[in-house]
């Protein structure tokens, strides 16, 4: 099997050896499989400006991170249109349609993702996508990245009692895959998502694709990486590989 030992881990060497033997890996979708947040921002900017939101001044990245990134549309609608949530939900549907049009042209996997998915497949690990995104968005992104057959389940926040940051979506993923939280790792890129994974009892590796490290650290991830080629992650996976192999009879 292809390992990561050819790449040298960084000086900062986090450890998740307590997860061995690793059973499953769970991924968020937006910002975790691909850097889609800039596309979401463009869609929000364009449509909010059309309706004169913020006196016609386009929202900036800071506003997006604080009020939109990682949140379920029901929460976004309430935040943007507190006096007319129904209008907010309709707006979010229109924004998602524009997003899907844009993302079909622009989406690409984060660096190192496809090597990681092969590593997972080679070891027979279970895997699921766990997302607050609408079903159409999640399926489109996963398809465009060539990962439709990779994921054994796609868990939607809208199909759970509560979306992230509630742990429910991640607990449902554990149940569907029939794996233990003690042997499962999560990848996330938002405060909401990291909080959900941590609350579900699993270590979460945070990706700094769309949110500052200082913001993500408030949600208590195990550690942060820039992408899946980050030496910190590669060192952790090699350690898990070695420990898992040594524990097999």
PDB file of C-alpha atoms in Angstrom:
ATOM      1  CA  UNK A   1       0.000   0.000   0.000  1.00  0.00           C
ATOM      2  CA  UNK A   2       1.135   3.520  -0.732  1.00  0.00           C
ATOM      3  CA  UNK A   3       2.131   5.324   2.435  1.00  0.00           C
ATOM      4  CA  UNK A   4       3.166   8.864   3.228  1.00  0.00           C
ATOM      5  CA  UNK A   5       6.573   8.027   4.673  1.00  0.00           C
ATOM      6  CA  UNK A   6       8.353   9.620   1.725  1.00  0.00           C
ATOM      7  CA  UNK A   7       7.265  12.995   3.047  1.00  0.00           C
ATOM      8  CA  UNK A   8       8.985  14.456   6.062  1.00  0.00           C
ATOM      9  CA  UNK A   9       6.716  15.466   8.971  1.00  0.00           C
ATOM     10  CA  UNK A  10       7.106  18.981  10.318  1.00  0.00           C
ATOM     11  CA  UNK A  11       8.743  19.747  13.626  1.00  0.00           C
ATOM     12  CA  UNK A  12       5.348  20.038  15.290  1.00  0.00           C
ATOM     13  CA  UNK A  13       4.221  16.427  15.527  1.00  0.00           C
ATOM     14  CA  UNK A  14       0.674  15.929  16.822  1.00  0.00           C
ATOM     15  CA  UNK A  15      -0.408  12.383  17.606  1.00  0.00           C
ATOM     16  CA  UNK A  16      -3.708  10.585  17.238  1.00  0.00           C
ATOM     17  CA  UNK A  17      -2.271   7.149  17.985  1.00  0.00           C
ATOM     18  CA  UNK A  18      -5.110   6.460  20.435  1.00  0.00           C
ATOM     19  CA  UNK A  19      -7.406   6.032  17.406  1.00  0.00           C
ATOM     20  CA  UNK A  20      -5.560   2.895  16.273  1.00  0.00           C
ATOM     21  CA  UNK A  21      -6.756   0.722  14.754  1.00  0.00           C
ATOM     22  CA  UNK A  22      -8.466   3.373  12.633  1.00  0.00           C
ATOM     23  CA  UNK A  23     -11.932   2.320  11.433  1.00  0.00           C
ATOM     24  CA  UNK A  24     -13.382   5.335   9.654  1.00  0.00           C
ATOM     25  CA  UNK A  25     -12.814   8.876   8.434  1.00  0.00           C
ATOM     26  CA  UNK A  26     -15.595  11.457   8.180  1.00  0.00           C
ATOM     27  CA  UNK A  27     -15.418  14.545   5.977  1.00  0.00           C
ATOM     28  CA  UNK A  28     -17.354  17.769   5.816  1.00  0.00           C
ATOM     29  CA  UNK A  29     -17.937  18.878   2.195  1.00  0.00           C
ATOM     30  CA  UNK A  30     -17.730  22.660   1.645  1.00  0.00           C
ATOM     31  CA  UNK A  31     -14.238  23.954   2.416  1.00  0.00           C
ATOM     32  CA  UNK A  32     -13.080  20.473   3.414  1.00  0.00           C
ATOM     33  CA  UNK A  33     -13.136  18.527   0.160  1.00  0.00           C
ATOM     34  CA  UNK A  34     -12.648  21.672  -1.900  1.00  0.00           C
ATOM     35  CA  UNK A  35     -12.185  25.394  -1.354  1.00  0.00           C
ATOM     36  CA  UNK A  36     -15.792  26.305  -2.129  1.00  0.00           C
ATOM     37  CA  UNK A  37     -16.250  29.142   0.352  1.00  0.00           C
ATOM     38  CA  UNK A  38     -15.014  31.798  -2.133  1.00  0.00           C
ATOM     39  CA  UNK A  39     -17.721  30.591  -4.541  1.00  0.00           C
ATOM     40  CA  UNK A  40     -20.366  30.837  -1.810  1.00  0.00           C
ATOM     41  CA  UNK A  41     -19.128  34.364  -1.032  1.00  0.00           C
ATOM     42  CA  UNK A  42     -19.447  35.426  -4.684  1.00  0.00           C
ATOM     43  CA  UNK A  43     -23.012  34.085  -4.847  1.00  0.00           C
ATOM     44  CA  UNK A  44     -24.018  35.842  -1.617  1.00  0.00           C
ATOM     45  CA  UNK A  45     -22.368  39.094  -2.684  1.00  0.00           C
ATOM     46  CA  UNK A  46     -24.111  39.137  -6.051  1.00  0.00           C
ATOM     47  CA  UNK A  47     -27.630  38.360  -4.805  1.00  0.00           C
ATOM     48  CA  UNK A  48     -27.486  40.465  -1.621  1.00  0.00           C
ATOM     49  CA  UNK A  49     -26.310  43.443  -3.637  1.00  0.00           C
ATOM     50  CA  UNK A  50     -29.215  42.968  -6.044  1.00  0.00           C
ATOM     51  CA  UNK A  51     -31.746  43.369  -3.210  1.00  0.00           C
ATOM     52  CA  UNK A  52     -29.939  46.327  -1.615  1.00  0.00           C
ATOM     53  CA  UNK A  53     -28.727  44.488   1.473  1.00  0.00           C
ATOM     54  CA  UNK A  54     -26.308  46.583   3.561  1.00  0.00           C
ATOM     55  CA  UNK A  55     -27.335  49.643   1.513  1.00  0.00           C
ATOM     56  CA  UNK A  56     -26.011  47.975  -1.616  1.00  0.00           C
ATOM     57  CA  UNK A  57     -22.465  47.623  -0.267  1.00  0.00           C
ATOM     58  CA  UNK A  58     -21.200  44.070  -0.992  1.00  0.00           C
ATOM     59  CA  UNK A  59     -20.541  41.918   2.071  1.00  0.00           C
ATOM     60  CA  UNK A  60     -16.870  41.178   2.668  1.00  0.00           C
ATOM     61  CA  UNK A  61     -15.013  38.039   3.722  1.00  0.00           C
ATOM     62  CA  UNK A  62     -15.072  39.075   7.394  1.00  0.00           C
ATOM     63  CA  UNK A  63     -18.878  39.318   7.359  1.00  0.00           C
ATOM     64  CA  UNK A  64     -19.092  35.997   5.510  1.00  0.00           C
ATOM     65  CA  UNK A  65     -16.945  34.179   8.084  1.00  0.00           C
ATOM     66  CA  UNK A  66     -18.836  35.671  11.025  1.00  0.00           C
ATOM     67  CA  UNK A  67     -22.375  35.212   9.747  1.00  0.00           C
ATOM     68  CA  UNK A  68     -22.495  32.551   7.044  1.00  0.00           C
ATOM     69  CA  UNK A  69     -19.580  30.108   6.787  1.00  0.00           C
ATOM     70  CA  UNK A  70     -20.390  26.603   8.008  1.00  0.00           C
ATOM     71  CA  UNK A  71     -23.944  27.434   9.048  1.00  0.00           C
ATOM     72  CA  UNK A  72     -27.169  25.755   7.971  1.00  0.00           C
ATOM     73  CA  UNK A  73     -29.406  27.820   5.702  1.00  0.00           C
ATOM     74  CA  UNK A  74     -32.105  28.068   8.379  1.00  0.00           C
ATOM     75  CA  UNK A  75     -29.581  29.814  10.636  1.00  0.00           C
ATOM     76  CA  UNK A  76     -28.295  32.008   7.803  1.00  0.00           C
ATOM     77  CA  UNK A  77     -31.826  33.066   6.859  1.00  0.00           C
ATOM     78  CA  UNK A  78     -32.564  34.068  10.439  1.00  0.00           C
ATOM     79  CA  UNK A  79     -29.325  36.047  10.679  1.00  0.00           C
ATOM     80  CA  UNK A  80     -29.711  37.913   7.387  1.00  0.00           C
ATOM     81  CA  UNK A  81     -33.494  38.419   7.500  1.00  0.00           C
ATOM     82  CA  UNK A  82     -34.495  38.377  11.194  1.00  0.00           C
ATOM     83  CA  UNK A  83     -37.780  40.142  10.458  1.00  0.00           C
ATOM     84  CA  UNK A  84     -38.769  37.922   7.533  1.00  0.00           C
ATOM     85  CA  UNK A  85     -37.270  34.437   7.839  1.00  0.00           C
ATOM     86  CA  UNK A  86     -39.514  33.065   5.076  1.00  0.00           C
ATOM     87  CA  UNK A  87     -37.983  35.608   2.692  1.00  0.00           C
ATOM     88  CA  UNK A  88     -34.567  34.615   3.971  1.00  0.00           C
ATOM     89  CA  UNK A  89     -35.176  30.942   3.194  1.00  0.00           C
ATOM     90  CA  UNK A  90     -36.346  31.795  -0.321  1.00  0.00           C
ATOM     91  CA  UNK A  91     -33.260  33.958  -0.775  1.00  0.00           C
ATOM     92  CA  UNK A  92     -31.021  31.065   0.370  1.00  0.00           C
ATOM     93  CA  UNK A  93     -32.660  28.738  -2.171  1.00  0.00           C
ATOM     94  CA  UNK A  94     -31.924  31.262  -4.932  1.00  0.00           C
ATOM     95  CA  UNK A  95     -28.375  31.662  -3.725  1.00  0.00           C
ATOM     96  CA  UNK A  96     -27.842  27.877  -3.741  1.00  0.00           C
ATOM     97  CA  UNK A  97     -29.026  27.690  -7.351  1.00  0.00           C
ATOM     98  CA  UNK A  98     -26.467  30.344  -8.326  1.00  0.00           C
ATOM     99  CA  UNK A  99     -23.787  28.576  -6.284  1.00  0.00           C
ATOM    100  CA  UNK A 100     -24.408  25.287  -8.108  1.00  0.00           C
ATOM    101  CA  UNK A 101     -24.050  27.036 -11.449  1.00  0.00           C
ATOM    102  CA  UNK A 102     -20.742  28.611 -10.390  1.00  0.00           C
ATOM    103  CA  UNK A 103     -19.299  25.590  -8.585  1.00  0.00           C
ATOM    104  CA  UNK A 104     -19.816  23.290 -11.561  1.00  0.00           C
ATOM    105  CA  UNK A 105     -17.272  25.408 -13.429  1.00  0.00           C
ATOM    106  CA  UNK A 106     -14.773  26.106 -10.658  1.00  0.00           C
ATOM    107  CA  UNK A 107     -14.577  23.259  -8.125  1.00  0.00           C
ATOM    108  CA  UNK A 108     -11.376  21.240  -7.677  1.00  0.00           C
ATOM    109  CA  UNK A 109     -10.122  19.017  -4.825  1.00  0.00           C
ATOM    110  CA  UNK A 110      -7.917  20.404  -2.085  1.00  0.00           C
ATOM    111  CA  UNK A 111      -4.237  19.546  -2.441  1.00  0.00           C
ATOM    112  CA  UNK A 112      -3.553  15.994  -1.281  1.00  0.00           C
ATOM    113  CA  UNK A 113      -7.218  14.959  -1.075  1.00  0.00           C
ATOM    114  CA  UNK A 114      -7.138  12.357  -3.824  1.00  0.00           C
ATOM    115  CA  UNK A 115      -3.977  10.799  -2.435  1.00  0.00           C
ATOM    116  CA  UNK A 116      -5.696  10.611   0.963  1.00  0.00           C
ATOM    117  CA  UNK A 117      -8.834   9.002  -0.484  1.00  0.00           C
ATOM    118  CA  UNK A 118      -6.658   6.327  -2.122  1.00  0.00           C
ATOM    119  CA  UNK A 119      -4.891   5.783   1.219  1.00  0.00           C
ATOM    120  CA  UNK A 120      -8.302   5.283   2.846  1.00  0.00           C
ATOM    121  CA  UNK A 121      -9.501   2.899   0.145  1.00  0.00           C
ATOM    122  CA  UNK A 122      -6.275   0.879   0.248  1.00  0.00           C
ATOM    123  CA  UNK A 123      -6.820   0.248   3.955  1.00  0.00           C
ATOM    124  CA  UNK A 124     -10.502  -0.567   3.657  1.00  0.00           C
ATOM    125  CA  UNK A 125     -11.533   2.221   6.019  1.00  0.00           C
ATOM    126  CA  UNK A 126     -15.161   3.287   6.149  1.00  0.00           C
ATOM    127  CA  UNK A 127     -15.981   6.840   5.108  1.00  0.00           C
ATOM    128  CA  UNK A 128     -18.858   9.282   4.978  1.00  0.00           C
ATOM    129  CA  UNK A 129     -19.514  12.895   4.092  1.00  0.00           C
ATOM    130  CA  UNK A 130     -21.291  14.872   6.827  1.00  0.00           C
ATOM    131  CA  UNK A 131     -22.574  18.268   5.759  1.00  0.00           C
ATOM    132  CA  UNK A 132     -24.936  21.142   6.482  1.00  0.00           C
ATOM    133  CA  UNK A 133     -25.117  21.830   2.752  1.00  0.00           C
ATOM    134  CA  UNK A 134     -28.323  21.230   0.796  1.00  0.00           C
ATOM    135  CA  UNK A 135     -28.500  17.757  -0.762  1.00  0.00           C
ATOM    136  CA  UNK A 136     -28.181  19.108  -4.319  1.00  0.00           C
ATOM    137  CA  UNK A 137     -25.005  21.028  -3.417  1.00  0.00           C
ATOM    138  CA  UNK A 138     -23.376  18.112  -1.628  1.00  0.00           C
ATOM    139  CA  UNK A 139     -24.135  15.649  -4.410  1.00  0.00           C
ATOM    140  CA  UNK A 140     -22.901  18.065  -7.090  1.00  0.00           C
ATOM    141  CA  UNK A 141     -19.598  18.797  -5.347  1.00  0.00           C
ATOM    142  CA  UNK A 142     -18.962  15.131  -4.550  1.00  0.00           C
ATOM    143  CA  UNK A 143     -19.745  14.184  -8.156  1.00  0.00           C
ATOM    144  CA  UNK A 144     -17.573  16.920  -9.672  1.00  0.00           C
ATOM    145  CA  UNK A 145     -14.665  15.786  -7.485  1.00  0.00           C
ATOM    146  CA  UNK A 146     -15.097  12.184  -8.668  1.00  0.00           C
ATOM    147  CA  UNK A 147     -15.948  10.936  -5.174  1.00  0.00           C
ATOM    148  CA  UNK A 148     -19.486   9.611  -5.662  1.00  0.00           C
ATOM    149  CA  UNK A 149     -18.317   6.000  -5.364  1.00  0.00           C
ATOM    150  CA  UNK A 150     -15.828   6.813  -2.612  1.00  0.00           C
ATOM    151  CA  UNK A 151     -18.326   7.798   0.066  1.00  0.00           C
ATOM    152  CA  UNK A 152     -20.374   5.003   1.596  1.00  0.00           C
ATOM    153  CA  UNK A 153     -22.843   7.475   3.096  1.00  0.00           C
ATOM    154  CA  UNK A 154     -23.725  11.163   2.863  1.00  0.00           C
ATOM    155  CA  UNK A 155     -25.267  12.554   6.051  1.00  0.00           C
ATOM    156  CA  UNK A 156     -27.224  15.789   5.667  1.00  0.00           C
ATOM    157  CA  UNK A 157     -27.809  18.186   8.543  1.00  0.00           C
ATOM    158  CA  UNK A 158     -31.305  18.843   7.189  1.00  0.00           C
ATOM    159  CA  UNK A 159     -32.171  15.170   7.631  1.00  0.00           C
ATOM    160  CA  UNK A 160     -31.094  15.120  11.286  1.00  0.00           C
ATOM    161  CA  UNK A 161     -33.033  16.496  14.242  1.00  0.00           C
ATOM    162  CA  UNK A 162     -30.513  19.342  14.444  1.00  0.00           C
ATOM    163  CA  UNK A 163     -27.719  20.338  12.011  1.00  0.00           C
ATOM    164  CA  UNK A 164     -24.155  21.165  13.028  1.00  0.00           C
ATOM    165  CA  UNK A 165     -22.915  22.494  15.452  1.00  0.00           C
ATOM    166  CA  UNK A 166     -25.131  19.887  17.128  1.00  0.00           C
ATOM    167  CA  UNK A 167     -23.300  16.520  17.238  1.00  0.00           C
ATOM    168  CA  UNK A 168     -26.306  14.711  15.744  1.00  0.00           C
ATOM    169  CA  UNK A 169     -25.076  14.507  12.137  1.00  0.00           C
ATOM    170  CA  UNK A 170     -21.763  12.976  13.223  1.00  0.00           C
ATOM    171  CA  UNK A 171     -23.449  10.583  15.637  1.00  0.00           C
ATOM    172  CA  UNK A 172     -25.710   9.490  12.778  1.00  0.00           C
ATOM    173  CA  UNK A 173     -22.655   8.859  10.589  1.00  0.00           C
ATOM    174  CA  UNK A 174     -21.162   6.594  13.251  1.00  0.00           C
ATOM    175  CA  UNK A 175     -24.435   4.696  13.446  1.00  0.00           C
ATOM    176  CA  UNK A 176     -24.824   4.329   9.672  1.00  0.00           C
ATOM    177  CA  UNK A 177     -21.231   3.122   9.215  1.00  0.00           C
ATOM    178  CA  UNK A 178     -21.415   0.981  12.381  1.00  0.00           C
ATOM    179  CA  UNK A 179     -18.091   2.251  13.725  1.00  0.00           C
ATOM    180  CA  UNK A 180     -16.822   3.473  17.085  1.00  0.00           C
ATOM    181  CA  UNK A 181     -16.089   7.115  17.841  1.00  0.00           C
ATOM    182  CA  UNK A 182     -12.939   5.822  19.550  1.00  0.00           C
ATOM    183  CA  UNK A 183     -11.535   4.792  16.172  1.00  0.00           C
ATOM    184  CA  UNK A 184     -12.878   7.530  13.887  1.00  0.00           C
ATOM    185  CA  UNK A 185     -11.293  10.756  12.649  1.00  0.00           C
ATOM    186  CA  UNK A 186     -13.091  13.884  11.375  1.00  0.00           C
ATOM    187  CA  UNK A 187     -11.992  16.571   8.901  1.00  0.00           C
ATOM    188  CA  UNK A 188     -13.702  19.986   9.103  1.00  0.00           C
ATOM    189  CA  UNK A 189     -13.060  23.586   8.084  1.00  0.00           C
ATOM    190  CA  UNK A 190     -15.546  25.634  10.155  1.00  0.00           C
ATOM    191  CA  UNK A 191     -16.128  26.424  13.813  1.00  0.00           C
ATOM    192  CA  UNK A 192     -19.615  24.945  13.552  1.00  0.00           C
ATOM    193  CA  UNK A 193     -18.325  21.696  12.091  1.00  0.00           C
ATOM    194  CA  UNK A 194     -15.407  21.320  14.478  1.00  0.00           C
ATOM    195  CA  UNK A 195     -17.717  21.873  17.435  1.00  0.00           C
ATOM    196  CA  UNK A 196     -20.058  19.180  16.107  1.00  0.00           C
ATOM    197  CA  UNK A 197     -17.306  16.603  15.726  1.00  0.00           C
ATOM    198  CA  UNK A 198     -15.780  17.372  19.119  1.00  0.00           C
ATOM    199  CA  UNK A 199     -19.224  17.216  20.778  1.00  0.00           C
ATOM    200  CA  UNK A 200     -19.734  13.806  19.162  1.00  0.00           C
ATOM    201  CA  UNK A 201     -16.589  12.611  20.940  1.00  0.00           C
ATOM    202  CA  UNK A 202     -14.111  12.476  18.085  1.00  0.00           C
ATOM    203  CA  UNK A 203     -10.836  14.264  17.327  1.00  0.00           C
ATOM    204  CA  UNK A 204     -11.246  16.785  14.522  1.00  0.00           C
ATOM    205  CA  UNK A 205      -8.517  17.945  12.164  1.00  0.00           C
ATOM    206  CA  UNK A 206      -9.299  21.513  11.118  1.00  0.00           C
ATOM    207  CA  UNK A 207      -8.535  22.883   7.663  1.00  0.00           C
ATOM    208  CA  UNK A 208      -7.661  26.569   7.309  1.00  0.00           C
ATOM    209  CA  UNK A 209      -9.150  26.861   3.815  1.00  0.00           C
ATOM    210  CA  UNK A 210     -11.649  29.576   4.664  1.00  0.00           C
ATOM    211  CA  UNK A 211     -11.305  30.512   8.315  1.00  0.00           C
ATOM    212  CA  UNK A 212      -8.378  31.972  10.286  1.00  0.00           C
ATOM    213  CA  UNK A 213      -6.501  29.564  12.532  1.00  0.00           C
ATOM    214  CA  UNK A 214      -7.208  31.765  15.559  1.00  0.00           C
ATOM    215  CA  UNK A 215     -10.961  31.402  14.947  1.00  0.00           C
ATOM    216  CA  UNK A 216     -10.860  27.647  14.356  1.00  0.00           C
ATOM    217  CA  UNK A 217      -8.786  26.998  17.485  1.00  0.00           C
ATOM    218  CA  UNK A 218     -11.636  28.316  19.626  1.00  0.00           C
ATOM    219  CA  UNK A 219     -13.595  25.172  18.653  1.00  0.00           C
ATOM    220  CA  UNK A 220     -10.791  22.921  19.990  1.00  0.00           C
ATOM    221  CA  UNK A 221      -9.635  20.873  16.991  1.00  0.00           C
ATOM    222  CA  UNK A 222      -6.926  18.262  17.544  1.00  0.00           C
ATOM    223  CA  UNK A 223      -4.700  20.314  15.236  1.00  0.00           C
ATOM    224  CA  UNK A 224      -4.910  22.418  12.069  1.00  0.00           C
ATOM    225  CA  UNK A 225      -3.630  21.803   8.548  1.00  0.00           C
ATOM    226  CA  UNK A 226      -3.536  23.877   5.363  1.00  0.00           C
ATOM    227  CA  UNK A 227      -4.529  20.943   3.141  1.00  0.00           C
ATOM    228  CA  UNK A 228      -4.145  17.163   2.937  1.00  0.00           C
ATOM    229  CA  UNK A 229      -0.523  17.403   1.832  1.00  0.00           C
ATOM    230  CA  UNK A 230       0.377  19.103   5.127  1.00  0.00           C
ATOM    231  CA  UNK A 231       3.337  17.305   6.770  1.00  0.00           C
ATOM    232  CA  UNK A 232       1.587  17.344  10.176  1.00  0.00           C
ATOM    233  CA  UNK A 233      -1.207  15.163   8.804  1.00  0.00           C
ATOM    234  CA  UNK A 234       1.149  12.885   6.925  1.00  0.00           C
ATOM    235  CA  UNK A 235       3.086  12.173  10.095  1.00  0.00           C
ATOM    236  CA  UNK A 236      -0.105  11.366  12.011  1.00  0.00           C
ATOM    237  CA  UNK A 237      -1.309   8.957   9.315  1.00  0.00           C
ATOM    238  CA  UNK A 238       2.031   7.160   9.197  1.00  0.00           C
ATOM    239  CA  UNK A 239       1.951   6.774  12.981  1.00  0.00           C
ATOM    240  CA  UNK A 240      -1.589   5.376  12.824  1.00  0.00           C
ATOM    241  CA  UNK A 241      -0.517   3.015  10.052  1.00  0.00           C
ATOM    242  CA  UNK A 242       2.421   1.704  12.064  1.00  0.00           C
ATOM    243  CA  UNK A 243       0.486   1.318  15.307  1.00  0.00           C
ATOM    244  CA  UNK A 244      -2.483  -0.284  13.580  1.00  0.00           C
ATOM    245  CA  UNK A 245      -0.208  -2.813  11.885  1.00  0.00           C
ATOM    246  CA  UNK A 246       1.571  -3.669  15.135  1.00  0.00           C
ATOM    247  CA  UNK A 247      -1.753  -4.304  16.903  1.00  0.00           C
ATOM    248  CA  UNK A 248      -3.030  -6.795  14.324  1.00  0.00           C
ATOM    249  CA  UNK A 249      -2.679 -10.429  15.371  1.00  0.00           C
TER     250      UNK A 249
END
